[in-house]
Amino acid sequence: HMHGVPEDESPAEAPDRWRESHRFLRGVDLLNHGYGWEAHEVWESMWHRPATRPQAELLQALIQLAAATVQQSVDRPDGRARLCHRALDHLRKVREEGHRVYMGLELETLRSVLIEYAADPDARPVLRLHD
């Protein structure tokens, strides 16, 4: 999916403009369709130049969730669980900023997705966007 495609090095769009962020939305779509590595790469390109600190924390949580799916695909359940717990730490920092929904993601739902995926190898993380 990504071979030969140059990495987008532009700054991340402002968090309140997530609906216009092709990279962010592509990452969500890729993860939801089982392409964790590709989602990781897309979000990482945004994480290198985030617009805000909470955005960097959310992107890091998503990157680690995507990496957890890769760990699962190579039968490394300990790696999957460890990455989900790291993602929860980043997500906590976003929630501490007073956000309930950030970049279209309901943070409590995302927290539940991470906890479930850390514990259940048969779970499949799916991200749902909200206004």
mmCIF file of N, CA and C in Angstrom:
data_model
loop_
_atom_site.group_PDB
_atom_site.id
_atom_site.type_symbol
_atom_site.label_atom_id
_atom_site.label_comp_id
_atom_site.label_asym_id
_atom_site.label_seq_id
_atom_site.Cartn_x
_atom_site.Cartn_y
_atom_site.Cartn_z
ATOM 1 N N HIS A 1 0.807 -1.214 0.000
ATOM 2 C CA HIS A 1 0.000 0.000 0.000
ATOM 3 C C HIS A 1 0.838 1.261 0.000
ATOM 4 N N MET A 2 2.024 1.187 0.568
ATOM 5 C CA MET A 2 2.806 2.398 0.751
ATOM 6 C C MET A 2 4.103 2.399 -0.061
ATOM 7 N N HIS A 3 4.442 1.280 -0.695
ATOM 8 C CA HIS A 3 5.703 1.187 -1.410
ATOM 9 C C HIS A 3 5.770 2.231 -2.515
ATOM 10 N N GLY A 4 6.843 3.003 -2.498
ATOM 11 C CA GLY A 4 7.059 3.998 -3.534
ATOM 12 C C GLY A 4 6.300 5.292 -3.329
ATOM 13 N N VAL A 5 5.516 5.377 -2.273
ATOM 14 C CA VAL A 5 4.762 6.602 -1.988
ATOM 15 C C VAL A 5 5.598 7.436 -1.029
ATOM 16 N N PRO A 6 5.980 8.667 -1.425
ATOM 17 C CA PRO A 6 6.792 9.488 -0.529
ATOM 18 C C PRO A 6 5.987 9.897 0.708
ATOM 19 N N GLU A 7 6.677 9.964 1.838
ATOM 20 C CA GLU A 7 6.028 10.347 3.088
ATOM 21 C C GLU A 7 5.669 11.830 3.058
ATOM 22 N N ASP A 8 4.472 12.140 3.514
ATOM 23 C CA ASP A 8 4.014 13.526 3.617
ATOM 24 C C ASP A 8 4.688 14.144 4.831
ATOM 25 N N GLU A 9 5.506 15.153 4.614
ATOM 26 C CA GLU A 9 6.238 15.795 5.705
ATOM 27 C C GLU A 9 5.635 17.132 6.103
ATOM 28 N N SER A 10 4.450 17.432 5.627
ATOM 29 C CA SER A 10 3.814 18.698 5.986
ATOM 30 C C SER A 10 3.311 18.641 7.426
ATOM 31 N N PRO A 11 3.154 19.810 8.062
ATOM 32 C CA PRO A 11 2.640 19.820 9.437
ATOM 33 C C PRO A 11 1.235 19.232 9.498
ATOM 34 N N ALA A 12 0.895 18.706 10.650
ATOM 35 C CA ALA A 12 -0.457 18.180 10.864
ATOM 36 C C ALA A 12 -1.453 19.340 10.840
ATOM 37 N N GLU A 13 -2.639 19.058 10.342
ATOM 38 C CA GLU A 13 -3.704 20.052 10.370
ATOM 39 C C GLU A 13 -4.105 20.294 11.821
ATOM 40 N N ALA A 14 -4.661 21.463 12.090
ATOM 41 C CA ALA A 14 -5.128 21.780 13.439
ATOM 42 C C ALA A 14 -6.148 20.734 13.876
ATOM 43 N N PRO A 15 -6.155 20.380 15.161
ATOM 44 C CA PRO A 15 -7.071 19.332 15.638
ATOM 45 C C PRO A 15 -8.535 19.590 15.311
ATOM 46 N N ASP A 16 -8.960 20.846 15.315
ATOM 47 C CA ASP A 16 -10.363 21.136 15.013
ATOM 48 C C ASP A 16 -10.671 21.048 13.519
ATOM 49 N N ARG A 17 -9.664 20.790 12.715
ATOM 50 C CA ARG A 17 -9.861 20.623 11.269
ATOM 51 C C ARG A 17 -9.645 19.167 10.855
ATOM 52 N N TRP A 18 -9.880 18.237 11.777
ATOM 53 C CA TRP A 18 -9.633 16.818 11.513
ATOM 54 C C TRP A 18 -10.441 16.302 10.337
ATOM 55 N N ARG A 19 -11.625 16.878 10.097
ATOM 56 C CA ARG A 19 -12.459 16.429 8.971
ATOM 57 C C ARG A 19 -11.793 16.713 7.623
ATOM 58 N N GLU A 20 -10.873 17.663 7.606
ATOM 59 C CA GLU A 20 -10.168 18.039 6.381
ATOM 60 C C GLU A 20 -8.800 17.366 6.272
ATOM 61 N N SER A 21 -8.436 16.583 7.263
ATOM 62 C CA SER A 21 -7.116 15.965 7.300
ATOM 63 C C SER A 21 -7.160 14.610 6.596
ATOM 64 N N HIS A 22 -6.705 14.604 5.371
ATOM 65 C CA HIS A 22 -6.707 13.361 4.600
ATOM 66 C C HIS A 22 -5.833 12.300 5.259
ATOM 67 N N ARG A 23 -4.720 12.714 5.856
ATOM 68 C CA ARG A 23 -3.841 11.734 6.512
ATOM 69 C C ARG A 23 -4.539 11.114 7.728
ATOM 70 N N PHE A 24 -5.125 11.933 8.566
ATOM 71 C CA PHE A 24 -5.782 11.415 9.753
ATOM 72 C C PHE A 24 -6.898 10.448 9.370
ATOM 73 N N LEU A 25 -7.750 10.879 8.441
ATOM 74 C CA LEU A 25 -8.872 10.039 8.021
ATOM 75 C C LEU A 25 -8.397 8.768 7.325
ATOM 76 N N ARG A 26 -7.326 8.876 6.560
ATOM 77 C CA ARG A 26 -6.769 7.690 5.901
ATOM 78 C C ARG A 26 -6.256 6.700 6.944
ATOM 79 N N GLY A 27 -5.603 7.211 7.986
ATOM 80 C CA GLY A 27 -5.130 6.342 9.051
ATOM 81 C C GLY A 27 -6.274 5.595 9.730
ATOM 82 N N VAL A 28 -7.371 6.300 10.006
ATOM 83 C CA VAL A 28 -8.547 5.662 10.609
ATOM 84 C C VAL A 28 -9.068 4.566 9.681
ATOM 85 N N ASP A 29 -9.198 4.895 8.413
ATOM 86 C CA ASP A 29 -9.706 3.922 7.439
ATOM 87 C C ASP A 29 -8.779 2.707 7.338
ATOM 88 N N LEU A 30 -7.479 2.953 7.283
ATOM 89 C CA LEU A 30 -6.525 1.852 7.185
ATOM 90 C C LEU A 30 -6.604 0.940 8.410
ATOM 91 N N LEU A 31 -6.620 1.517 9.610
ATOM 92 C CA LEU A 31 -6.700 0.695 10.814
ATOM 93 C C LEU A 31 -7.991 -0.112 10.829
ATOM 94 N N ASN A 32 -9.093 0.542 10.505
ATOM 95 C CA ASN A 32 -10.388 -0.140 10.539
ATOM 96 C C ASN A 32 -10.493 -1.282 9.541
ATOM 97 N N HIS A 33 -9.647 -1.253 8.519
ATOM 98 C CA HIS A 33 -9.669 -2.319 7.512
ATOM 99 C C HIS A 33 -8.506 -3.300 7.675
ATOM 100 N N GLY A 34 -7.832 -3.236 8.822
ATOM 101 C CA GLY A 34 -6.811 -4.221 9.130
ATOM 102 C C GLY A 34 -5.412 -3.920 8.637
ATOM 103 N N TYR A 35 -5.139 -2.686 8.258
ATOM 104 C CA TYR A 35 -3.811 -2.294 7.770
ATOM 105 C C TYR A 35 -3.100 -1.458 8.832
ATOM 106 N N GLY A 36 -2.734 -2.133 9.922
ATOM 107 C CA GLY A 36 -2.132 -1.440 11.054
ATOM 108 C C GLY A 36 -0.814 -0.763 10.735
ATOM 109 N N TRP A 37 0.057 -1.447 10.002
ATOM 110 C CA TRP A 37 1.364 -0.856 9.694
ATOM 111 C C TRP A 37 1.191 0.430 8.880
ATOM 112 N N GLU A 38 0.316 0.382 7.901
ATOM 113 C CA GLU A 38 0.101 1.549 7.045
ATOM 114 C C GLU A 38 -0.522 2.703 7.842
ATOM 115 N N ALA A 39 -1.464 2.386 8.733
ATOM 116 C CA ALA A 39 -2.057 3.425 9.588
ATOM 117 C C ALA A 39 -0.978 4.050 10.462
ATOM 118 N N HIS A 40 -0.129 3.219 11.014
ATOM 119 C CA HIS A 40 0.994 3.682 11.836
ATOM 120 C C HIS A 40 1.841 4.697 11.066
ATOM 121 N N GLU A 41 2.187 4.361 9.839
ATOM 122 C CA GLU A 41 3.032 5.229 9.027
ATOM 123 C C GLU A 41 2.354 6.570 8.724
ATOM 124 N N VAL A 42 1.075 6.540 8.407
ATOM 125 C CA VAL A 42 0.342 7.761 8.086
ATOM 126 C C VAL A 42 0.287 8.678 9.306
ATOM 127 N N TRP A 43 -0.092 8.118 10.453
ATOM 128 C CA TRP A 43 -0.193 8.942 11.668
ATOM 129 C C TRP A 43 1.168 9.425 12.132
ATOM 130 N N GLU A 44 2.188 8.616 11.918
ATOM 131 C CA GLU A 44 3.527 9.033 12.326
ATOM 132 C C GLU A 44 3.979 10.266 11.545
ATOM 133 N N SER A 45 3.581 10.357 10.277
ATOM 134 C CA SER A 45 3.956 11.538 9.491
ATOM 135 C C SER A 45 3.337 12.806 10.085
ATOM 136 N N MET A 46 2.164 12.687 10.686
ATOM 137 C CA MET A 46 1.525 13.832 11.349
ATOM 138 C C MET A 46 2.192 14.105 12.695
ATOM 139 N N TRP A 47 2.545 13.044 13.408
ATOM 140 C CA TRP A 47 3.116 13.152 14.741
ATOM 141 C C TRP A 47 4.453 13.893 14.731
ATOM 142 N N HIS A 48 5.183 13.813 13.635
ATOM 143 C CA HIS A 48 6.474 14.507 13.542
ATOM 144 C C HIS A 48 6.324 16.026 13.618
ATOM 145 N N ARG A 49 5.159 16.530 13.182
ATOM 146 C CA ARG A 49 4.936 17.986 13.192
ATOM 147 C C ARG A 49 3.497 18.282 13.631
ATOM 148 N N PRO A 50 3.160 17.964 14.906
ATOM 149 C CA PRO A 50 1.787 18.176 15.373
ATOM 150 C C PRO A 50 1.493 19.664 15.568
ATOM 151 N N ALA A 51 0.213 19.992 15.553
ATOM 152 C CA ALA A 51 -0.205 21.376 15.763
ATOM 153 C C ALA A 51 -0.239 21.724 17.246
ATOM 154 N N THR A 52 -0.550 20.741 18.107
ATOM 155 C CA THR A 52 -0.653 20.980 19.548
ATOM 156 C C THR A 52 -0.096 19.781 20.306
ATOM 157 N N ARG A 53 0.170 19.988 21.580
ATOM 158 C CA ARG A 53 0.655 18.880 22.419
ATOM 159 C C ARG A 53 -0.403 17.777 22.578
ATOM 160 N N PRO A 54 -1.669 18.129 22.868
ATOM 161 C CA PRO A 54 -2.668 17.058 22.951
ATOM 162 C C PRO A 54 -2.787 16.269 21.641
ATOM 163 N N GLN A 55 -2.635 16.954 20.516
ATOM 164 C CA GLN A 55 -2.692 16.245 19.238
ATOM 165 C C GLN A 55 -1.535 15.248 19.138
ATOM 166 N N ALA A 56 -0.355 15.653 19.572
ATOM 167 C CA ALA A 56 0.795 14.742 19.553
ATOM 168 C C ALA A 56 0.530 13.528 20.432
ATOM 169 N N GLU A 57 -0.081 13.748 21.588
ATOM 170 C CA GLU A 57 -0.386 12.633 22.498
ATOM 171 C C GLU A 57 -1.422 11.688 21.883
ATOM 172 N N LEU A 58 -2.472 12.249 21.275
ATOM 173 C CA LEU A 58 -3.484 11.396 20.645
ATOM 174 C C LEU A 58 -2.873 10.605 19.492
ATOM 175 N N LEU A 59 -2.090 11.265 18.667
ATOM 176 C CA LEU A 59 -1.456 10.571 17.546
ATOM 177 C C LEU A 59 -0.535 9.460 18.042
ATOM 178 N N GLN A 60 0.194 9.726 19.128
ATOM 179 C CA GLN A 60 1.068 8.686 19.681
ATOM 180 C C GLN A 60 0.246 7.500 20.174
ATOM 181 N N ALA A 61 -0.904 7.766 20.792
ATOM 182 C CA ALA A 61 -1.788 6.673 21.228
ATOM 183 C C ALA A 61 -2.255 5.855 20.024
ATOM 184 N N LEU A 62 -2.641 6.532 18.950
ATOM 185 C CA LEU A 62 -3.111 5.834 17.754
ATOM 186 C C LEU A 62 -1.985 5.052 17.083
ATOM 187 N N ILE A 63 -0.800 5.631 17.054
ATOM 188 C CA ILE A 63 0.367 4.949 16.487
ATOM 189 C C ILE A 63 0.639 3.667 17.262
ATOM 190 N N GLN A 64 0.550 3.735 18.582
ATOM 191 C CA GLN A 64 0.809 2.553 19.386
ATOM 192 C C GLN A 64 -0.301 1.515 19.235
ATOM 193 N N LEU A 65 -1.539 1.954 19.091
ATOM 194 C CA LEU A 65 -2.623 1.012 18.805
ATOM 195 C C LEU A 65 -2.362 0.310 17.475
ATOM 196 N N ALA A 66 -1.986 1.064 16.463
ATOM 197 C CA ALA A 66 -1.692 0.464 15.160
ATOM 198 C C ALA A 66 -0.527 -0.515 15.262
ATOM 199 N N ALA A 67 0.507 -0.143 16.014
ATOM 200 C CA ALA A 67 1.645 -1.045 16.201
ATOM 201 C C ALA A 67 1.220 -2.306 16.953
ATOM 202 N N ALA A 68 0.261 -2.172 17.861
ATOM 203 C CA ALA A 68 -0.247 -3.345 18.587
ATOM 204 C C ALA A 68 -0.901 -4.334 17.632
ATOM 205 N N THR A 69 -1.570 -3.827 16.609
ATOM 206 C CA THR A 69 -2.187 -4.741 15.637
ATOM 207 C C THR A 69 -1.116 -5.490 14.851
ATOM 208 N N VAL A 70 -0.001 -4.838 14.614
ATOM 209 C CA VAL A 70 1.108 -5.512 13.931
ATOM 210 C C VAL A 70 1.674 -6.603 14.839
ATOM 211 N N GLN A 71 1.828 -6.292 16.123
ATOM 212 C CA GLN A 71 2.307 -7.306 17.070
ATOM 213 C C GLN A 71 1.378 -8.519 17.090
ATOM 214 N N GLN A 72 0.080 -8.261 17.050
ATOM 215 C CA GLN A 72 -0.887 -9.357 17.032
ATOM 216 C C GLN A 72 -0.729 -10.199 15.767
ATOM 217 N N SER A 73 -0.472 -9.540 14.638
ATOM 218 C CA SER A 73 -0.372 -10.275 13.370
ATOM 219 C C SER A 73 0.848 -11.191 13.322
ATOM 220 N N VAL A 74 1.852 -10.911 14.153
ATOM 221 C CA VAL A 74 3.040 -11.774 14.214
ATOM 222 C C VAL A 74 3.040 -12.605 15.499
ATOM 223 N N ASP A 75 1.829 -12.748 16.100
ATOM 224 C CA ASP A 75 1.608 -13.604 17.261
ATOM 225 C C ASP A 75 2.492 -13.220 18.447
ATOM 226 N N ARG A 76 2.452 -11.925 18.792
ATOM 227 C CA ARG A 76 3.189 -11.424 19.959
ATOM 228 C C ARG A 76 2.199 -10.741 20.906
ATOM 229 N N PRO A 77 1.395 -11.539 21.627
ATOM 230 C CA PRO A 77 0.366 -10.963 22.488
ATOM 231 C C PRO A 77 0.925 -10.066 23.590
ATOM 232 N N ASP A 78 2.123 -10.356 24.107
ATOM 233 C CA ASP A 78 2.707 -9.489 25.131
ATOM 234 C C ASP A 78 3.024 -8.115 24.558
ATOM 235 N N GLY A 79 3.530 -8.091 23.331
ATOM 236 C CA GLY A 79 3.810 -6.818 22.664
ATOM 237 C C GLY A 79 2.538 -6.041 22.410
ATOM 238 N N ARG A 80 1.495 -6.752 22.002
ATOM 239 C CA ARG A 80 0.197 -6.103 21.765
ATOM 240 C C ARG A 80 -0.295 -5.437 23.043
ATOM 241 N N ALA A 81 -0.303 -6.176 24.125
ATOM 242 C CA ALA A 81 -0.807 -5.645 25.400
ATOM 243 C C ALA A 81 0.055 -4.478 25.888
ATOM 244 N N ARG A 82 1.368 -4.610 25.794
ATOM 245 C CA ARG A 82 2.274 -3.546 26.244
ATOM 246 C C ARG A 82 2.025 -2.246 25.468
ATOM 247 N N LEU A 83 1.869 -2.350 24.160
ATOM 248 C CA LEU A 83 1.625 -1.161 23.354
ATOM 249 C C LEU A 83 0.262 -0.538 23.656
ATOM 250 N N CYS A 84 -0.730 -1.351 23.918
ATOM 251 C CA CYS A 84 -2.050 -0.808 24.285
ATOM 252 C C CYS A 84 -1.968 -0.042 25.595
ATOM 253 N N HIS A 85 -1.204 -0.547 26.560
ATOM 254 C CA HIS A 85 -1.062 0.147 27.842
ATOM 255 C C HIS A 85 -0.283 1.451 27.686
ATOM 256 N N ARG A 86 0.705 1.457 26.824
ATOM 257 C CA ARG A 86 1.412 2.716 26.532
ATOM 258 C C ARG A 86 0.474 3.718 25.874
ATOM 259 N N ALA A 87 -0.350 3.224 24.968
ATOM 260 C CA ALA A 87 -1.327 4.099 24.309
ATOM 261 C C ALA A 87 -2.281 4.707 25.327
ATOM 262 N N LEU A 88 -2.685 3.916 26.321
ATOM 263 C CA LEU A 88 -3.567 4.430 27.368
ATOM 264 C C LEU A 88 -2.918 5.578 28.134
ATOM 265 N N ASP A 89 -1.626 5.505 28.362
ATOM 266 C CA ASP A 89 -0.922 6.604 29.037
ATOM 267 C C ASP A 89 -0.991 7.895 28.221
ATOM 268 N N HIS A 90 -0.802 7.784 26.920
ATOM 269 C CA HIS A 90 -0.889 8.966 26.063
ATOM 270 C C HIS A 90 -2.318 9.502 26.019
ATOM 271 N N LEU A 91 -3.268 8.605 25.938
ATOM 272 C CA LEU A 91 -4.671 9.006 25.904
ATOM 273 C C LEU A 91 -5.062 9.723 27.198
ATOM 274 N N ARG A 92 -4.554 9.254 28.322
ATOM 275 C CA ARG A 92 -4.826 9.895 29.613
ATOM 276 C C ARG A 92 -4.388 11.362 29.593
ATOM 277 N N LYS A 93 -3.267 11.653 28.968
ATOM 278 C CA LYS A 93 -2.772 13.027 28.895
ATOM 279 C C LYS A 93 -3.715 13.924 28.097
ATOM 280 N N VAL A 94 -4.326 13.371 27.056
ATOM 281 C CA VAL A 94 -5.303 14.139 26.272
ATOM 282 C C VAL A 94 -6.538 14.385 27.121
ATOM 283 N N ARG A 95 -6.990 13.368 27.830
ATOM 284 C CA ARG A 95 -8.178 13.502 28.677
ATOM 285 C C ARG A 95 -7.933 14.495 29.799
ATOM 286 N N GLU A 96 -6.707 14.557 30.327
ATOM 287 C CA GLU A 96 -6.380 15.504 31.394
ATOM 288 C C GLU A 96 -6.474 16.955 30.935
ATOM 289 N N GLU A 97 -6.410 17.167 29.637
ATOM 290 C CA GLU A 97 -6.569 18.520 29.082
ATOM 291 C C GLU A 97 -8.035 18.950 29.058
ATOM 292 N N GLY A 98 -8.926 18.065 29.488
ATOM 293 C CA GLY A 98 -10.346 18.392 29.565
ATOM 294 C C GLY A 98 -11.156 17.995 28.340
ATOM 295 N N HIS A 99 -10.566 17.234 27.467
ATOM 296 C CA HIS A 99 -11.269 16.821 26.252
ATOM 297 C C HIS A 99 -12.092 15.557 26.507
ATOM 298 N N ARG A 100 -13.301 15.555 25.988
ATOM 299 C CA ARG A 100 -14.154 14.365 25.995
ATOM 300 C C ARG A 100 -14.134 13.722 24.611
ATOM 301 N N VAL A 101 -14.192 14.585 23.587
ATOM 302 C CA VAL A 101 -14.066 14.177 22.188
ATOM 303 C C VAL A 101 -12.917 14.998 21.617
ATOM 304 N N TYR A 102 -12.005 14.332 20.932
ATOM 305 C CA TYR A 102 -10.852 15.028 20.357
ATOM 306 C C TYR A 102 -10.587 14.450 18.983
ATOM 307 N N MET A 103 -10.513 15.335 18.014
ATOM 308 C CA MET A 103 -10.296 14.952 16.617
ATOM 309 C C MET A 103 -11.302 13.886 16.179
ATOM 310 N N GLY A 104 -12.530 14.053 16.617
ATOM 311 C CA GLY A 104 -13.593 13.155 16.203
ATOM 312 C C GLY A 104 -13.676 11.846 16.961
ATOM 313 N N LEU A 105 -12.767 11.627 17.891
ATOM 314 C CA LEU A 105 -12.753 10.381 18.655
ATOM 315 C C LEU A 105 -13.252 10.628 20.077
ATOM 316 N N GLU A 106 -14.270 9.876 20.470
ATOM 317 C CA GLU A 106 -14.775 9.934 21.846
ATOM 318 C C GLU A 106 -13.744 9.200 22.700
ATOM 319 N N LEU A 107 -13.085 9.920 23.597
ATOM 320 C CA LEU A 107 -11.912 9.390 24.274
ATOM 321 C C LEU A 107 -12.224 8.232 25.214
ATOM 322 N N GLU A 108 -13.378 8.239 25.847
ATOM 323 C CA GLU A 108 -13.727 7.118 26.724
ATOM 324 C C GLU A 108 -13.951 5.850 25.899
ATOM 325 N N THR A 109 -14.535 5.992 24.731
ATOM 326 C CA THR A 109 -14.718 4.835 23.850
ATOM 327 C C THR A 109 -13.366 4.314 23.377
ATOM 328 N N LEU A 110 -12.470 5.205 23.017
ATOM 329 C CA LEU A 110 -11.135 4.794 22.592
ATOM 330 C C LEU A 110 -10.412 4.086 23.744
ATOM 331 N N ARG A 111 -10.570 4.600 24.946
ATOM 332 C CA ARG A 111 -9.988 3.953 26.119
ATOM 333 C C ARG A 111 -10.512 2.517 26.237
ATOM 334 N N SER A 112 -11.805 2.330 26.069
ATOM 335 C CA SER A 112 -12.402 0.989 26.145
ATOM 336 C C SER A 112 -11.858 0.071 25.053
ATOM 337 N N VAL A 113 -11.691 0.612 23.848
ATOM 338 C CA VAL A 113 -11.140 -0.171 22.735
ATOM 339 C C VAL A 113 -9.736 -0.658 23.090
ATOM 340 N N LEU A 114 -8.926 0.223 23.657
ATOM 341 C CA LEU A 114 -7.558 -0.142 24.015
ATOM 342 C C LEU A 114 -7.522 -1.199 25.115
ATOM 343 N N ILE A 115 -8.362 -1.041 26.127
ATOM 344 C CA ILE A 115 -8.398 -2.014 27.224
ATOM 345 C C ILE A 115 -8.847 -3.377 26.710
ATOM 346 N N GLU A 116 -9.892 -3.381 25.896
ATOM 347 C CA GLU A 116 -10.389 -4.645 25.354
ATOM 348 C C GLU A 116 -9.340 -5.315 24.474
ATOM 349 N N TYR A 117 -8.690 -4.548 23.620
ATOM 350 C CA TYR A 117 -7.711 -5.138 22.717
ATOM 351 C C TYR A 117 -6.477 -5.633 23.472
ATOM 352 N N ALA A 118 -6.100 -4.960 24.541
ATOM 353 C CA ALA A 118 -4.968 -5.416 25.353
ATOM 354 C C ALA A 118 -5.248 -6.780 25.966
ATOM 355 N N ALA A 119 -6.509 -7.013 26.346
ATOM 356 C CA ALA A 119 -6.873 -8.237 27.055
ATOM 357 C C ALA A 119 -7.332 -9.379 26.151
ATOM 358 N N ASP A 120 -7.882 -9.047 25.001
ATOM 359 C CA ASP A 120 -8.531 -10.061 24.165
ATOM 360 C C ASP A 120 -7.924 -10.104 22.771
ATOM 361 N N PRO A 121 -7.142 -11.135 22.466
ATOM 362 C CA PRO A 121 -6.509 -11.226 21.152
ATOM 363 C C PRO A 121 -7.514 -11.395 20.008
ATOM 364 N N ASP A 122 -8.736 -11.796 20.344
ATOM 365 C CA ASP A 122 -9.745 -11.943 19.297
ATOM 366 C C ASP A 122 -10.483 -10.641 19.009
ATOM 367 N N ALA A 123 -10.275 -9.651 19.850
ATOM 368 C CA ALA A 123 -10.904 -8.348 19.619
ATOM 369 C C ALA A 123 -10.264 -7.708 18.394
ATOM 370 N N ARG A 124 -10.998 -6.847 17.754
ATOM 371 C CA ARG A 124 -10.482 -6.116 16.595
ATOM 372 C C ARG A 124 -10.749 -4.638 16.829
ATOM 373 N N PRO A 125 -9.704 -3.834 16.964
ATOM 374 C CA PRO A 125 -9.942 -2.417 17.242
ATOM 375 C C PRO A 125 -10.574 -1.710 16.042
ATOM 376 N N VAL A 126 -11.632 -0.997 16.314
ATOM 377 C CA VAL A 126 -12.317 -0.215 15.288
ATOM 378 C C VAL A 126 -12.525 1.187 15.854
ATOM 379 N N LEU A 127 -12.171 2.184 15.066
ATOM 380 C CA LEU A 127 -12.340 3.578 15.466
ATOM 381 C C LEU A 127 -13.582 4.149 14.814
ATOM 382 N N ARG A 128 -14.398 4.812 15.606
ATOM 383 C CA ARG A 128 -15.611 5.475 15.109
ATOM 384 C C ARG A 128 -15.474 6.965 15.354
ATOM 385 N N LEU A 129 -15.707 7.734 14.313
ATOM 386 C CA LEU A 129 -15.583 9.188 14.421
ATOM 387 C C LEU A 129 -16.925 9.823 14.744
ATOM 388 N N HIS A 130 -16.874 10.870 15.575
ATOM 389 C CA HIS A 130 -18.062 11.593 16.020
ATOM 390 C C HIS A 130 -17.853 13.091 15.821
ATOM 391 N N ASP A 131 -18.933 13.799 15.680
ATOM 392 C CA ASP A 131 -18.835 15.266 15.601
ATOM 393 C C ASP A 131 -18.737 15.842 16.938
#
